[in-house]
PDB file of C-alpha atoms in Angstrom:
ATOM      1  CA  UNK A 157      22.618 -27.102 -11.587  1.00  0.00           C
ATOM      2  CA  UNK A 158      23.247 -24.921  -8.248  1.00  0.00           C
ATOM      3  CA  UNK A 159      21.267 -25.848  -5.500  1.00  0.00           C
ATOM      4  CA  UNK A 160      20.110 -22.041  -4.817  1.00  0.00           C
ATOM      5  CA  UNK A 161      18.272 -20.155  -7.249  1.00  0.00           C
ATOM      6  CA  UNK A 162      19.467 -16.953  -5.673  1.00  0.00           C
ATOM      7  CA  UNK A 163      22.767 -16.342  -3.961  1.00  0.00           C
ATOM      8  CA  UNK A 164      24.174 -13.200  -1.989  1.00  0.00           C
ATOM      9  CA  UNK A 165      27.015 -12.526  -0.286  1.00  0.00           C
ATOM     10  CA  UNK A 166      28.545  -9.377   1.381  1.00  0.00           C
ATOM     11  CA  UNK A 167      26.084  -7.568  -0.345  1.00  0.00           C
ATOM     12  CA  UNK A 168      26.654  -3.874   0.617  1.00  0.00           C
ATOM     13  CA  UNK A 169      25.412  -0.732  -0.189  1.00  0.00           C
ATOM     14  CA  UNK A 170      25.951   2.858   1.280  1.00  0.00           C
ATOM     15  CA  UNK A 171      23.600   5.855   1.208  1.00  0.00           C
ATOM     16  CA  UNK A 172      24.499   8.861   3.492  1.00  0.00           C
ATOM     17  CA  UNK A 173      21.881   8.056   6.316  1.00  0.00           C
ATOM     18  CA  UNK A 174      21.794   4.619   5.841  1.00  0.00           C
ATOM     19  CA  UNK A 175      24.314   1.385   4.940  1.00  0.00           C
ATOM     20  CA  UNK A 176      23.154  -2.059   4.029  1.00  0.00           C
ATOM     21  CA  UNK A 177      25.937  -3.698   5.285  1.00  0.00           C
ATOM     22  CA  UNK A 178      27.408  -7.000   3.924  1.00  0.00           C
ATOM     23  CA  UNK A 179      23.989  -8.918   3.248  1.00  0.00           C
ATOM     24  CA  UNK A 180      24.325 -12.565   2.909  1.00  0.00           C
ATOM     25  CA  UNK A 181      21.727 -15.027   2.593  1.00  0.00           C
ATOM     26  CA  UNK A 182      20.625 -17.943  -0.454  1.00  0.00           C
ATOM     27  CA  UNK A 183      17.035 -18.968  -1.824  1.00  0.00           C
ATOM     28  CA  UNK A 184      17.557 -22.941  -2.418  1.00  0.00           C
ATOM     29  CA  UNK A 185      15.356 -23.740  -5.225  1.00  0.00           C
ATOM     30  CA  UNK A 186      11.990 -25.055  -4.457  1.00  0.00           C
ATOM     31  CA  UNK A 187      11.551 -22.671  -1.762  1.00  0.00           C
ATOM     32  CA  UNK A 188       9.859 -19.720  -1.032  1.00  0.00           C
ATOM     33  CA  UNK A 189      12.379 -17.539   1.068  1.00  0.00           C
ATOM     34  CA  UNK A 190      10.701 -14.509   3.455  1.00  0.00           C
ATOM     35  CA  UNK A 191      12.513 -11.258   3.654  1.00  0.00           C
ATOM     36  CA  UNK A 192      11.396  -9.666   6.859  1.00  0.00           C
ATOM     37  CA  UNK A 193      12.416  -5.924   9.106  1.00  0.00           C
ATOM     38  CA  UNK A 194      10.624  -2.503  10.155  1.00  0.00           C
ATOM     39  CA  UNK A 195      10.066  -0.247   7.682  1.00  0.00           C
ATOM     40  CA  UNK A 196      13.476   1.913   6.669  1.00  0.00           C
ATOM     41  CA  UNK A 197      15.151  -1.908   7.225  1.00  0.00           C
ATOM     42  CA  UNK A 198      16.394  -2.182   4.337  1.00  0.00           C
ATOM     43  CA  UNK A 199      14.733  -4.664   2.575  1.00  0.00           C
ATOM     44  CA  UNK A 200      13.876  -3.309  -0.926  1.00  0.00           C
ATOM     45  CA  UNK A 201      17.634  -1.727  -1.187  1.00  0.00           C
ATOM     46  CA  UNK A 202      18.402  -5.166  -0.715  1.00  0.00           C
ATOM     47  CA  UNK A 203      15.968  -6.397  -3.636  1.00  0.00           C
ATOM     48  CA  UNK A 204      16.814  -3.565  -5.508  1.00  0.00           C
ATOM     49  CA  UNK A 205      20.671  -4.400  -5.672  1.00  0.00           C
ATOM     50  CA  UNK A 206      19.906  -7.807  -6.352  1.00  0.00           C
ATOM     51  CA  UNK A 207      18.198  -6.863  -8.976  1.00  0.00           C
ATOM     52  CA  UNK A 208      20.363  -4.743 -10.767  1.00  0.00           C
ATOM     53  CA  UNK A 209      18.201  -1.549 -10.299  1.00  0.00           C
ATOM     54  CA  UNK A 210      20.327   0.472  -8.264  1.00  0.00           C
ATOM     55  CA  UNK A 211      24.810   0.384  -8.272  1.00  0.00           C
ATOM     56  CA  UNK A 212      26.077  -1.886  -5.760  1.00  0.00           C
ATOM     57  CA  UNK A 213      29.449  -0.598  -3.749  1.00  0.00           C
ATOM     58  CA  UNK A 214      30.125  -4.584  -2.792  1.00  0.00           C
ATOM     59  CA  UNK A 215      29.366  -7.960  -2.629  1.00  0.00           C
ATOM     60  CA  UNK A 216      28.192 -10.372  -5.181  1.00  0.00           C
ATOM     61  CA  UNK A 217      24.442 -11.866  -7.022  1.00  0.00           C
ATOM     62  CA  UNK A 218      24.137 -15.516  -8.294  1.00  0.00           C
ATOM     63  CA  UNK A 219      20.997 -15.414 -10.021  1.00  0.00           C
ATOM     64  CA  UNK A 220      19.741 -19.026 -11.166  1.00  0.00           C
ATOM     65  CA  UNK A 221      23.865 -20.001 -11.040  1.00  0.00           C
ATOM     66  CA  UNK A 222      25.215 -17.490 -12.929  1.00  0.00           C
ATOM     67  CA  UNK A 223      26.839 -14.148 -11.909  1.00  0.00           C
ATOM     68  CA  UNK A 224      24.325 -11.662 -12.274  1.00  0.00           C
ATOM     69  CA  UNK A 225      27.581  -9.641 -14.586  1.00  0.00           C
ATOM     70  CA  UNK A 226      27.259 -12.687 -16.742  1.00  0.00           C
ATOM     71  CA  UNK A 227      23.228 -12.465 -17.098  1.00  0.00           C
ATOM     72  CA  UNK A 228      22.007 -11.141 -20.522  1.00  0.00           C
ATOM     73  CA  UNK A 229      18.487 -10.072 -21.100  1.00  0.00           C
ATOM     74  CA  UNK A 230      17.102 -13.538 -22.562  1.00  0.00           C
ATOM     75  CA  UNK A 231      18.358 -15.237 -19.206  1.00  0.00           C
ATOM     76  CA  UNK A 232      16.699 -12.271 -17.550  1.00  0.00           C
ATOM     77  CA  UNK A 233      13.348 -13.581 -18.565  1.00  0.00           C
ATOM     78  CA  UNK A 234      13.715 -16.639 -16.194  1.00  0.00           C
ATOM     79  CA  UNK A 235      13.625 -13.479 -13.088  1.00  0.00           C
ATOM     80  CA  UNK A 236       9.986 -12.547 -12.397  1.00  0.00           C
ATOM     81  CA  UNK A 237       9.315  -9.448 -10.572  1.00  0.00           C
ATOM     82  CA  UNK A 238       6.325  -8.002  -8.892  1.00  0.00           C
ATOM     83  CA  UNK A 239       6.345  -5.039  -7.442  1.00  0.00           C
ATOM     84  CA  UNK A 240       3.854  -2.974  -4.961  1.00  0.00           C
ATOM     85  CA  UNK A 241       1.774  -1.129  -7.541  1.00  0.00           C
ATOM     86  CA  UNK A 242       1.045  -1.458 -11.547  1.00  0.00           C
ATOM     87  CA  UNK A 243       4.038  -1.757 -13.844  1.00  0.00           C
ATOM     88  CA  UNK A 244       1.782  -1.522 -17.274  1.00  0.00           C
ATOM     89  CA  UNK A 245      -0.160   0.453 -19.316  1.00  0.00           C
ATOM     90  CA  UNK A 246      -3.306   1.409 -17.188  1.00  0.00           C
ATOM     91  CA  UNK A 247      -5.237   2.138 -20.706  1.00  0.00           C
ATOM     92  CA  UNK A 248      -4.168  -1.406 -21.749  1.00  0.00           C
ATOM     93  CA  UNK A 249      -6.662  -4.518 -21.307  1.00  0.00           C
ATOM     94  CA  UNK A 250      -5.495  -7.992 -20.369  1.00  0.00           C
ATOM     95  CA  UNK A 251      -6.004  -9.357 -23.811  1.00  0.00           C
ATOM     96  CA  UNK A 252      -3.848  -6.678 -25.385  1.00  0.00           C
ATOM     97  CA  UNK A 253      -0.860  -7.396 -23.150  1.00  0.00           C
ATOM     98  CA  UNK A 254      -0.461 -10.690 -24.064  1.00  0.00           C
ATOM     99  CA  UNK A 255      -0.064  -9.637 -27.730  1.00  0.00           C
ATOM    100  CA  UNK A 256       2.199  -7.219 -26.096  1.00  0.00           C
ATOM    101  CA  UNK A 257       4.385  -9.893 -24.097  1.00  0.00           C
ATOM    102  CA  UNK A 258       4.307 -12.144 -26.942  1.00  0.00           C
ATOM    103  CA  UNK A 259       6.738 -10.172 -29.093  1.00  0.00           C
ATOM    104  CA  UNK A 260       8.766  -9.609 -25.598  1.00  0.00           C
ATOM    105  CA  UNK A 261       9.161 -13.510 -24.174  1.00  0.00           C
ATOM    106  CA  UNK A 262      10.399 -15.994 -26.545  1.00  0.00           C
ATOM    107  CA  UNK A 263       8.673 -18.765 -24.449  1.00  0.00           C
ATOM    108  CA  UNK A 264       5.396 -16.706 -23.772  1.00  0.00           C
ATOM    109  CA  UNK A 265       2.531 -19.302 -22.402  1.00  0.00           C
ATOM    110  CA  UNK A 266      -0.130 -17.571 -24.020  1.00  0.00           C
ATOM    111  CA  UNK A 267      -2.477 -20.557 -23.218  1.00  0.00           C
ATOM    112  CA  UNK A 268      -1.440 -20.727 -19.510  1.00  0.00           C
ATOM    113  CA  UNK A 269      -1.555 -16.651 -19.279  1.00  0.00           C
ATOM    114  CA  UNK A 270      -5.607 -16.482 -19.804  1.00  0.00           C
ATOM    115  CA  UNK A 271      -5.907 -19.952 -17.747  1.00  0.00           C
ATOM    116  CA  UNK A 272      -4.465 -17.794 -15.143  1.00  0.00           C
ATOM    117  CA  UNK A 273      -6.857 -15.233 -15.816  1.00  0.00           C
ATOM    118  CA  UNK A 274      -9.932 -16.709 -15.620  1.00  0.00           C
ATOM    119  CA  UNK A 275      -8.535 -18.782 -12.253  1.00  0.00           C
ATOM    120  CA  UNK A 276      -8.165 -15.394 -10.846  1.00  0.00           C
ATOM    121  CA  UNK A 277     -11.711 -13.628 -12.297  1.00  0.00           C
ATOM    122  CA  UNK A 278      -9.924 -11.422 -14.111  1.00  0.00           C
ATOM    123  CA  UNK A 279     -11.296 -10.046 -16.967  1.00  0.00           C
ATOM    124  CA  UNK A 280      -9.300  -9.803 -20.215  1.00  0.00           C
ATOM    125  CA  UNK A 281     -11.292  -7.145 -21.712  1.00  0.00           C
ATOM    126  CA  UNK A 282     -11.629  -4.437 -19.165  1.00  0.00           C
ATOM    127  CA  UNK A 283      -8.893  -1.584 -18.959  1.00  0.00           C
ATOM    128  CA  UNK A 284      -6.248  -2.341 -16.197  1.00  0.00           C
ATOM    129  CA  UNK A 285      -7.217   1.231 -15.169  1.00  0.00           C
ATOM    130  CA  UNK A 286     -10.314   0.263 -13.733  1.00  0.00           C
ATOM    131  CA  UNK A 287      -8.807  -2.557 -11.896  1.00  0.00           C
ATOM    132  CA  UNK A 288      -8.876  -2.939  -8.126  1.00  0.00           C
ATOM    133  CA  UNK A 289      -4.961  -3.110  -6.405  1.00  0.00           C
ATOM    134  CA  UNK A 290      -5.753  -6.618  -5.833  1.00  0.00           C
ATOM    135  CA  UNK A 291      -6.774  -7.350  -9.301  1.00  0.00           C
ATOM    136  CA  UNK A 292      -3.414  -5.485 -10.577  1.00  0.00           C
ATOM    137  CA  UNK A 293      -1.566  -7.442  -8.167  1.00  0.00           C
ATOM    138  CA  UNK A 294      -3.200 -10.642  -9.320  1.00  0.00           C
ATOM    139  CA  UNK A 295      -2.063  -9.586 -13.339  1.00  0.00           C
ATOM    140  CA  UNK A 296       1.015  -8.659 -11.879  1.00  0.00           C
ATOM    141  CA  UNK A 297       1.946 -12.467 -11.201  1.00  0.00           C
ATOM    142  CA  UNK A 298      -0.515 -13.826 -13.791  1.00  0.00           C
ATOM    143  CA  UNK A 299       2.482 -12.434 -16.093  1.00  0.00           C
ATOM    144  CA  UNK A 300       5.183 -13.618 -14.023  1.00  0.00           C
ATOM    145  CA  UNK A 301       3.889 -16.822 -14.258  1.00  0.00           C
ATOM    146  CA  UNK A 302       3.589 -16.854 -18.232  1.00  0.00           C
ATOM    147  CA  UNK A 303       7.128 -16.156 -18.835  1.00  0.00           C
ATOM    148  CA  UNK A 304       9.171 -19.309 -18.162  1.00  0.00           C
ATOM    149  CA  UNK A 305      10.415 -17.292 -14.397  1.00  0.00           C
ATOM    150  CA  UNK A 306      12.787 -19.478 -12.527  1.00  0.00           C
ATOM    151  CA  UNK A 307      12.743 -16.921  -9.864  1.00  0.00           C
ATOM    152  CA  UNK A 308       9.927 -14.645  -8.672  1.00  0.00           C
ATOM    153  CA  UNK A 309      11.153 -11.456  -6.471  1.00  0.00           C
ATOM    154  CA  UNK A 310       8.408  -9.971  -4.954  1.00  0.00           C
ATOM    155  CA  UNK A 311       8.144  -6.824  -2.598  1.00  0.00           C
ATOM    156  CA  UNK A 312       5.368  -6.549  -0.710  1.00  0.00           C
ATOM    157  CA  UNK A 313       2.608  -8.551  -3.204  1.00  0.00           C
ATOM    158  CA  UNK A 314       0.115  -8.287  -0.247  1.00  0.00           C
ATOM    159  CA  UNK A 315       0.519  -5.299   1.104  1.00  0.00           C
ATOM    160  CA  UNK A 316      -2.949  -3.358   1.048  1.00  0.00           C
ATOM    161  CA  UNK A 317      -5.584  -6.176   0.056  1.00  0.00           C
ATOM    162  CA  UNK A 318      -7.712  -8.352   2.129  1.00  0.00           C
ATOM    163  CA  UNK A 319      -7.450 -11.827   3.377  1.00  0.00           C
ATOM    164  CA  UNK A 320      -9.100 -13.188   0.931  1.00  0.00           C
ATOM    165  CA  UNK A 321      -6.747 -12.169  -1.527  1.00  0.00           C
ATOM    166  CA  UNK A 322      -4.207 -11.813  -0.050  1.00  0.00           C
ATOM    167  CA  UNK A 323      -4.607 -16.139   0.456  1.00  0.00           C
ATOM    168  CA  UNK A 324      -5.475 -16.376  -3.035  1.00  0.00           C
ATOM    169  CA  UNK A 325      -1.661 -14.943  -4.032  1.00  0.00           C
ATOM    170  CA  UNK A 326      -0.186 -16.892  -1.113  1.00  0.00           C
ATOM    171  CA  UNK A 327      -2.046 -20.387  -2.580  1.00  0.00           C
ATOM    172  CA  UNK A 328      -0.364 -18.929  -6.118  1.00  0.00           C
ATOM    173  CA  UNK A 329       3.263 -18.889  -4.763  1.00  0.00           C
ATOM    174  CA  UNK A 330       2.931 -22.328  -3.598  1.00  0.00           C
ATOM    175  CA  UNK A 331       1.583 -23.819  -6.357  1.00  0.00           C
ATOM    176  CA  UNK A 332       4.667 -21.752  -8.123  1.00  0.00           C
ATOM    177  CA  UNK A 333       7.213 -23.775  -6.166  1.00  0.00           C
ATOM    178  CA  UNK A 334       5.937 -27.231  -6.273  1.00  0.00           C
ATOM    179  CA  UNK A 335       8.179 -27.404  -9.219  1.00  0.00           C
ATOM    180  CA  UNK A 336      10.788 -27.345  -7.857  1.00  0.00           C
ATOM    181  CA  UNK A 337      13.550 -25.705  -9.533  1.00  0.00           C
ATOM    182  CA  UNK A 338      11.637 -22.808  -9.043  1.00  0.00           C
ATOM    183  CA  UNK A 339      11.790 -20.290  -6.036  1.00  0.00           C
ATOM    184  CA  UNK A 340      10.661 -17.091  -4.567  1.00  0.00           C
ATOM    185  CA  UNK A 341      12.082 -14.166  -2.838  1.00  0.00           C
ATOM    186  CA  UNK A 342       9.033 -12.347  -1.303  1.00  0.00           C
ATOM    187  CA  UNK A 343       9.922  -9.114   0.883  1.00  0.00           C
ATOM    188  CA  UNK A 344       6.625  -8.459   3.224  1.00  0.00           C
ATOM    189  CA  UNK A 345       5.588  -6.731   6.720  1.00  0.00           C
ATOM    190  CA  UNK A 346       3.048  -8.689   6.819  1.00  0.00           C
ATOM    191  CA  UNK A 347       4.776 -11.971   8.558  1.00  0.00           C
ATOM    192  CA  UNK A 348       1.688 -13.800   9.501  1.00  0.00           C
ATOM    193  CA  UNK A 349       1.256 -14.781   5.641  1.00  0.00           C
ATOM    194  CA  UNK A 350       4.800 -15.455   5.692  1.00  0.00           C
ATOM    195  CA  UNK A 351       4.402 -17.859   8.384  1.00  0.00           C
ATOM    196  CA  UNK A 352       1.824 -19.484   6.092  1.00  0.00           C
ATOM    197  CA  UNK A 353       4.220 -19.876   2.866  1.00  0.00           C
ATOM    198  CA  UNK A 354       7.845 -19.157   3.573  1.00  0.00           C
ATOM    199  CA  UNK A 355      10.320 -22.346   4.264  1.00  0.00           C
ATOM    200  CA  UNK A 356      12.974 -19.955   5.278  1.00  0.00           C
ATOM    201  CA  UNK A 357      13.010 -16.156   6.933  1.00  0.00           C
ATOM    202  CA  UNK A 358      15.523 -13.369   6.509  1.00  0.00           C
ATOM    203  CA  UNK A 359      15.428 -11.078   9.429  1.00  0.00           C
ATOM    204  CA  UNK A 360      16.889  -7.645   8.789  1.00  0.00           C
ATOM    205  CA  UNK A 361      17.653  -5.023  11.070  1.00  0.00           C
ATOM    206  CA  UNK A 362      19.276  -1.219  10.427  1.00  0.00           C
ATOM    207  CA  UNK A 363      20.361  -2.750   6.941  1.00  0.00           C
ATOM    208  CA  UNK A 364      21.823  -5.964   8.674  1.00  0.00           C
ATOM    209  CA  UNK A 365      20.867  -9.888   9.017  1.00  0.00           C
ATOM    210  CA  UNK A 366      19.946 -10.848  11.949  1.00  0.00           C
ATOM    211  CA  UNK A 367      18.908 -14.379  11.366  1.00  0.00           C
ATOM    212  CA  UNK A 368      18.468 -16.530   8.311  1.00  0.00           C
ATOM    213  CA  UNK A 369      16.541 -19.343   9.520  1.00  0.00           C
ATOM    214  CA  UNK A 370      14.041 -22.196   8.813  1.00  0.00           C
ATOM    215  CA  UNK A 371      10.534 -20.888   9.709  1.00  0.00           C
ATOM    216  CA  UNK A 372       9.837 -23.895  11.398  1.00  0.00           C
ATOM    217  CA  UNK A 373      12.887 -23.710  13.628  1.00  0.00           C
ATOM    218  CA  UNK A 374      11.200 -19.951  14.332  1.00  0.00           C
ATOM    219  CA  UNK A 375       7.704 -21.632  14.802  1.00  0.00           C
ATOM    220  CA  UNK A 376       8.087 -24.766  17.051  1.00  0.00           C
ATOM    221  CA  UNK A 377      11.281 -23.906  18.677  1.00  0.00           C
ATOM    222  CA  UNK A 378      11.589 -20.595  19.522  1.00  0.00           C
ATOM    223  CA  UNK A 379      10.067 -19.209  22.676  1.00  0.00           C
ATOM    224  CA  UNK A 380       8.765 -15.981  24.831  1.00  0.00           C
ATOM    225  CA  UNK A 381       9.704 -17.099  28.539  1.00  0.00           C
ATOM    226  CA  UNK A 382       7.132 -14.841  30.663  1.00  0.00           C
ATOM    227  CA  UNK A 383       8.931 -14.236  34.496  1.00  0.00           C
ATOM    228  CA  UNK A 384       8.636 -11.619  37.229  1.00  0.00           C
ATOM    229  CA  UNK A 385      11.536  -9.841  38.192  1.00  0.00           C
ATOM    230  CA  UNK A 386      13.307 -11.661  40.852  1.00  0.00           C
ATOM    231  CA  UNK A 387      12.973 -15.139  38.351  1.00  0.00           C
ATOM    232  CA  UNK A 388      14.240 -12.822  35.232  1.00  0.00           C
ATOM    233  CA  UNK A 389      17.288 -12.067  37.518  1.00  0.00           C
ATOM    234  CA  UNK A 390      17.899 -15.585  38.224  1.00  0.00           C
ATOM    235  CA  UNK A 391      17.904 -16.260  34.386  1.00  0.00           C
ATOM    236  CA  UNK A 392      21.308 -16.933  32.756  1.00  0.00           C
ATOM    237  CA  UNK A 393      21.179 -14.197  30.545  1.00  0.00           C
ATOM    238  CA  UNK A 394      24.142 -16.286  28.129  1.00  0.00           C
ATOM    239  CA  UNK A 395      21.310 -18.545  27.363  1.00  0.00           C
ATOM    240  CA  UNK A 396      18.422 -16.099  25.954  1.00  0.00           C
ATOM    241  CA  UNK A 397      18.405 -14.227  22.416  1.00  0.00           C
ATOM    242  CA  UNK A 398      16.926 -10.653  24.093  1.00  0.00           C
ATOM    243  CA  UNK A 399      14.538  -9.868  26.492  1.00  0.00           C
ATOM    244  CA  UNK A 400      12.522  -7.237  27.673  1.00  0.00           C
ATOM    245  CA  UNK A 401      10.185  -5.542  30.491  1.00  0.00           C
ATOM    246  CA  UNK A 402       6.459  -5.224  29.504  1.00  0.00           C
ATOM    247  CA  UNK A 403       4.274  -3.239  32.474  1.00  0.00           C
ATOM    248  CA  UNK A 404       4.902  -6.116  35.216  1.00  0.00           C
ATOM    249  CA  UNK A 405       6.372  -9.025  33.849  1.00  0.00           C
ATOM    250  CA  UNK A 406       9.805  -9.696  31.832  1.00  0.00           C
ATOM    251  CA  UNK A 407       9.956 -11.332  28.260  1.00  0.00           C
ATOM    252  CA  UNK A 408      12.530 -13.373  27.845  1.00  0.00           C
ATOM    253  CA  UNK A 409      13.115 -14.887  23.373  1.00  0.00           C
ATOM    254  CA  UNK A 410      14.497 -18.554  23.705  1.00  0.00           C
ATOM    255  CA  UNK A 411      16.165 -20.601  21.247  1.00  0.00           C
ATOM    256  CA  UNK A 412      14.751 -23.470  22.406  1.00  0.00           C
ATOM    257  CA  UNK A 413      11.265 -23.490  24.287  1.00  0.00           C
ATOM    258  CA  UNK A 414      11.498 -26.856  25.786  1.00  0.00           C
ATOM    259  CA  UNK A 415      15.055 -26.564  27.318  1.00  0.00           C
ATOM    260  CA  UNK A 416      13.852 -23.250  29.059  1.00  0.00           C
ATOM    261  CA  UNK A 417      10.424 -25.012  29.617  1.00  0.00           C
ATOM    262  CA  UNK A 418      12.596 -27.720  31.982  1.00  0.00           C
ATOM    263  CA  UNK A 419      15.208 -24.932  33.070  1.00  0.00           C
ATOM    264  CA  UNK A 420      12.628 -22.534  34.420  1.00  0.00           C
ATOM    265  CA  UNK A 421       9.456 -24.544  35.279  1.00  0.00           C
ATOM    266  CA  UNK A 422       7.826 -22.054  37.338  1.00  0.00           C
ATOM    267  CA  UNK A 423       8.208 -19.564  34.601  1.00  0.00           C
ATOM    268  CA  UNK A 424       5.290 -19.714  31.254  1.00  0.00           C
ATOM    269  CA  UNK A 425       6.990 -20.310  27.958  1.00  0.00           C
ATOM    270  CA  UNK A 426       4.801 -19.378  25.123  1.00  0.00           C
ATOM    271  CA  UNK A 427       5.138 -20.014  21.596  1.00  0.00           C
ATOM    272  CA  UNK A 428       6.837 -17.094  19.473  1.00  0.00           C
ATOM    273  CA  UNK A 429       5.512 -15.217  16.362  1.00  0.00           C
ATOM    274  CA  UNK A 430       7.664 -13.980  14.348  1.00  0.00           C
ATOM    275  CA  UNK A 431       6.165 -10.517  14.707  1.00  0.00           C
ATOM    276  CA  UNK A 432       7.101 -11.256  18.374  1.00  0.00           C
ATOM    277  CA  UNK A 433      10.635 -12.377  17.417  1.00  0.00           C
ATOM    278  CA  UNK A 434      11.380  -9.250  15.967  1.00  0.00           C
ATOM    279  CA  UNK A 435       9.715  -6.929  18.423  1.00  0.00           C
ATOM    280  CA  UNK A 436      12.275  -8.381  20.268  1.00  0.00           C
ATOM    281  CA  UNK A 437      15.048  -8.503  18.189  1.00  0.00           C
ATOM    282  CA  UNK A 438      14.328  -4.335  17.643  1.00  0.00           C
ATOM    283  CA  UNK A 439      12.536  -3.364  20.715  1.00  0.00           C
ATOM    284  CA  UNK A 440      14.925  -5.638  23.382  1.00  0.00           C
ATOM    285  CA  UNK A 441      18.543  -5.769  25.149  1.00  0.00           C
ATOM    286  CA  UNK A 442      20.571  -8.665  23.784  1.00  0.00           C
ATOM    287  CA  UNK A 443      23.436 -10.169  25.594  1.00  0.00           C
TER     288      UNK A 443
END
């Protein structure tokens, strides 16, 4: 069995305004793997062509170690997808989906499906139409769950709600990957609830990868050096990621906060976010 529930490489596609250009990146199995850019990135082209749903002008898909050309639909069922928005029937109840994905999924947890529902306060008998977009996007994975998936892909899952949730989904992906030959591919904008979940993060940037790195790496090593001007000046500039000039003071994105911590003593070195890492990343000069 492949160690990577999802694969990519040199994934590109071309639009007239816009190219995403030779994407590479893996989802190990077991993990939850963030997808992260500004909006127009690129990021749900990129789950798109994974996905099959729009043509692909290069590059190749493993899904769950196959070749996605060699993936027929039963295999398909192992792929769970949940996108921003309802997918079903909005006159349809809870209860009458099941009997709807019972003649769809071969292995169809019917048991686990309403365990799910009544973990969540969902109510089987009420019309999905008069569902709240956090109680869709609670169904939403409810199903996803009752299927057998292997892999979930998810595009922005908690985009819209509130914290509260917003952490119940984020508790439901990680209970999803303690098994772990499962995994998850979540695209979101919101990075603070990826820097809650995610084990690895996927920077992209005008439909290009930036980074693909642990999130802990990001978290405890990673750092915003804070200087004046004349101490920014004496900075080797080989040794820094990007930097920029905010009102009086320069910020400086480190590799590796403790090195620049004994480098530059006189100079604070904060932790970085990752919202700050990008700002950067987009926002910044690079060497």
């Amino acid at each position: 069995m492949s160690g990577n529930a999802l694969a990519v490489q040199g994934l590109t596609k071309r639009y007239k305004d816009f190219v995403l250009d030779n994407v590479s990146f893996v989802v190990p199995r077991g993990a939850i793997v963030g997808l992260v850019g500004e909006n127009g990135a690129g990021k749900s082209t990129t789950l798109h062509a994974i996905l099959g749903l729009i043509h692909r002008d290069g590059g190749s898909v493993e899904l769950l170690g196959r070749e996605d050309t060699a993936v027929d639909e039963a295999f398909r069922n192992q792929i769970g997808v949940v996108f921003d928005g309802s997918s079903y029937p909005e006159t349809l109840t809870p209860r009458k989906l099941n009997r709807v994905f019972q003649s769809l999924y071969q292995g169809w947890d019917e048991a686990g499906y309403f365990a799910l529902l009544e973990q969540l306060s969902l109510p089987a008998d009420k019309k999905i139409k008069a569902f709240s977009k956090g109680m869709k996007m609670k169904l939403s994975l409810a199903v996803a769950f009752s299927h057998g998936a292997k892999l979930l892909v998810l595009d922005e899952a908690t985009s819209g709600l509130d914290p509260v949730v917003r952490d119940d989904i984020l508790d439901l992906c990680l209970g999803f990957v303690q098994e772990e030959d499962r995994a998850i591919l979540v695209s979101s904008h919101i990075t603070s609830d990826l820097e809650k979940v995610a084990d690895y993060i996927v920077f992209l940037h005008k439909g290009r990868v930036v980074f693909c790195k642990p999130k802990d790496e990001l978290r405890y090593h990673y750092g915003i050096l804070r200087c004046g001007a004349a101490q920014f000046e004496a900075i080797d500039k080989g040794e820094v990621l990007a930097w920029r000039r905010q009102d009086y003071q320069w910020e400086v994105l480190v590799a590796d906060r403790a090195a620049a911590q004994r480098k530059y003593p006189k100079a604070v070195v904060d932790p970085a976010t990752i919202d700050e890492i990008m700002l950067l990343y987009v926002k910044g000069e690079r060497p």
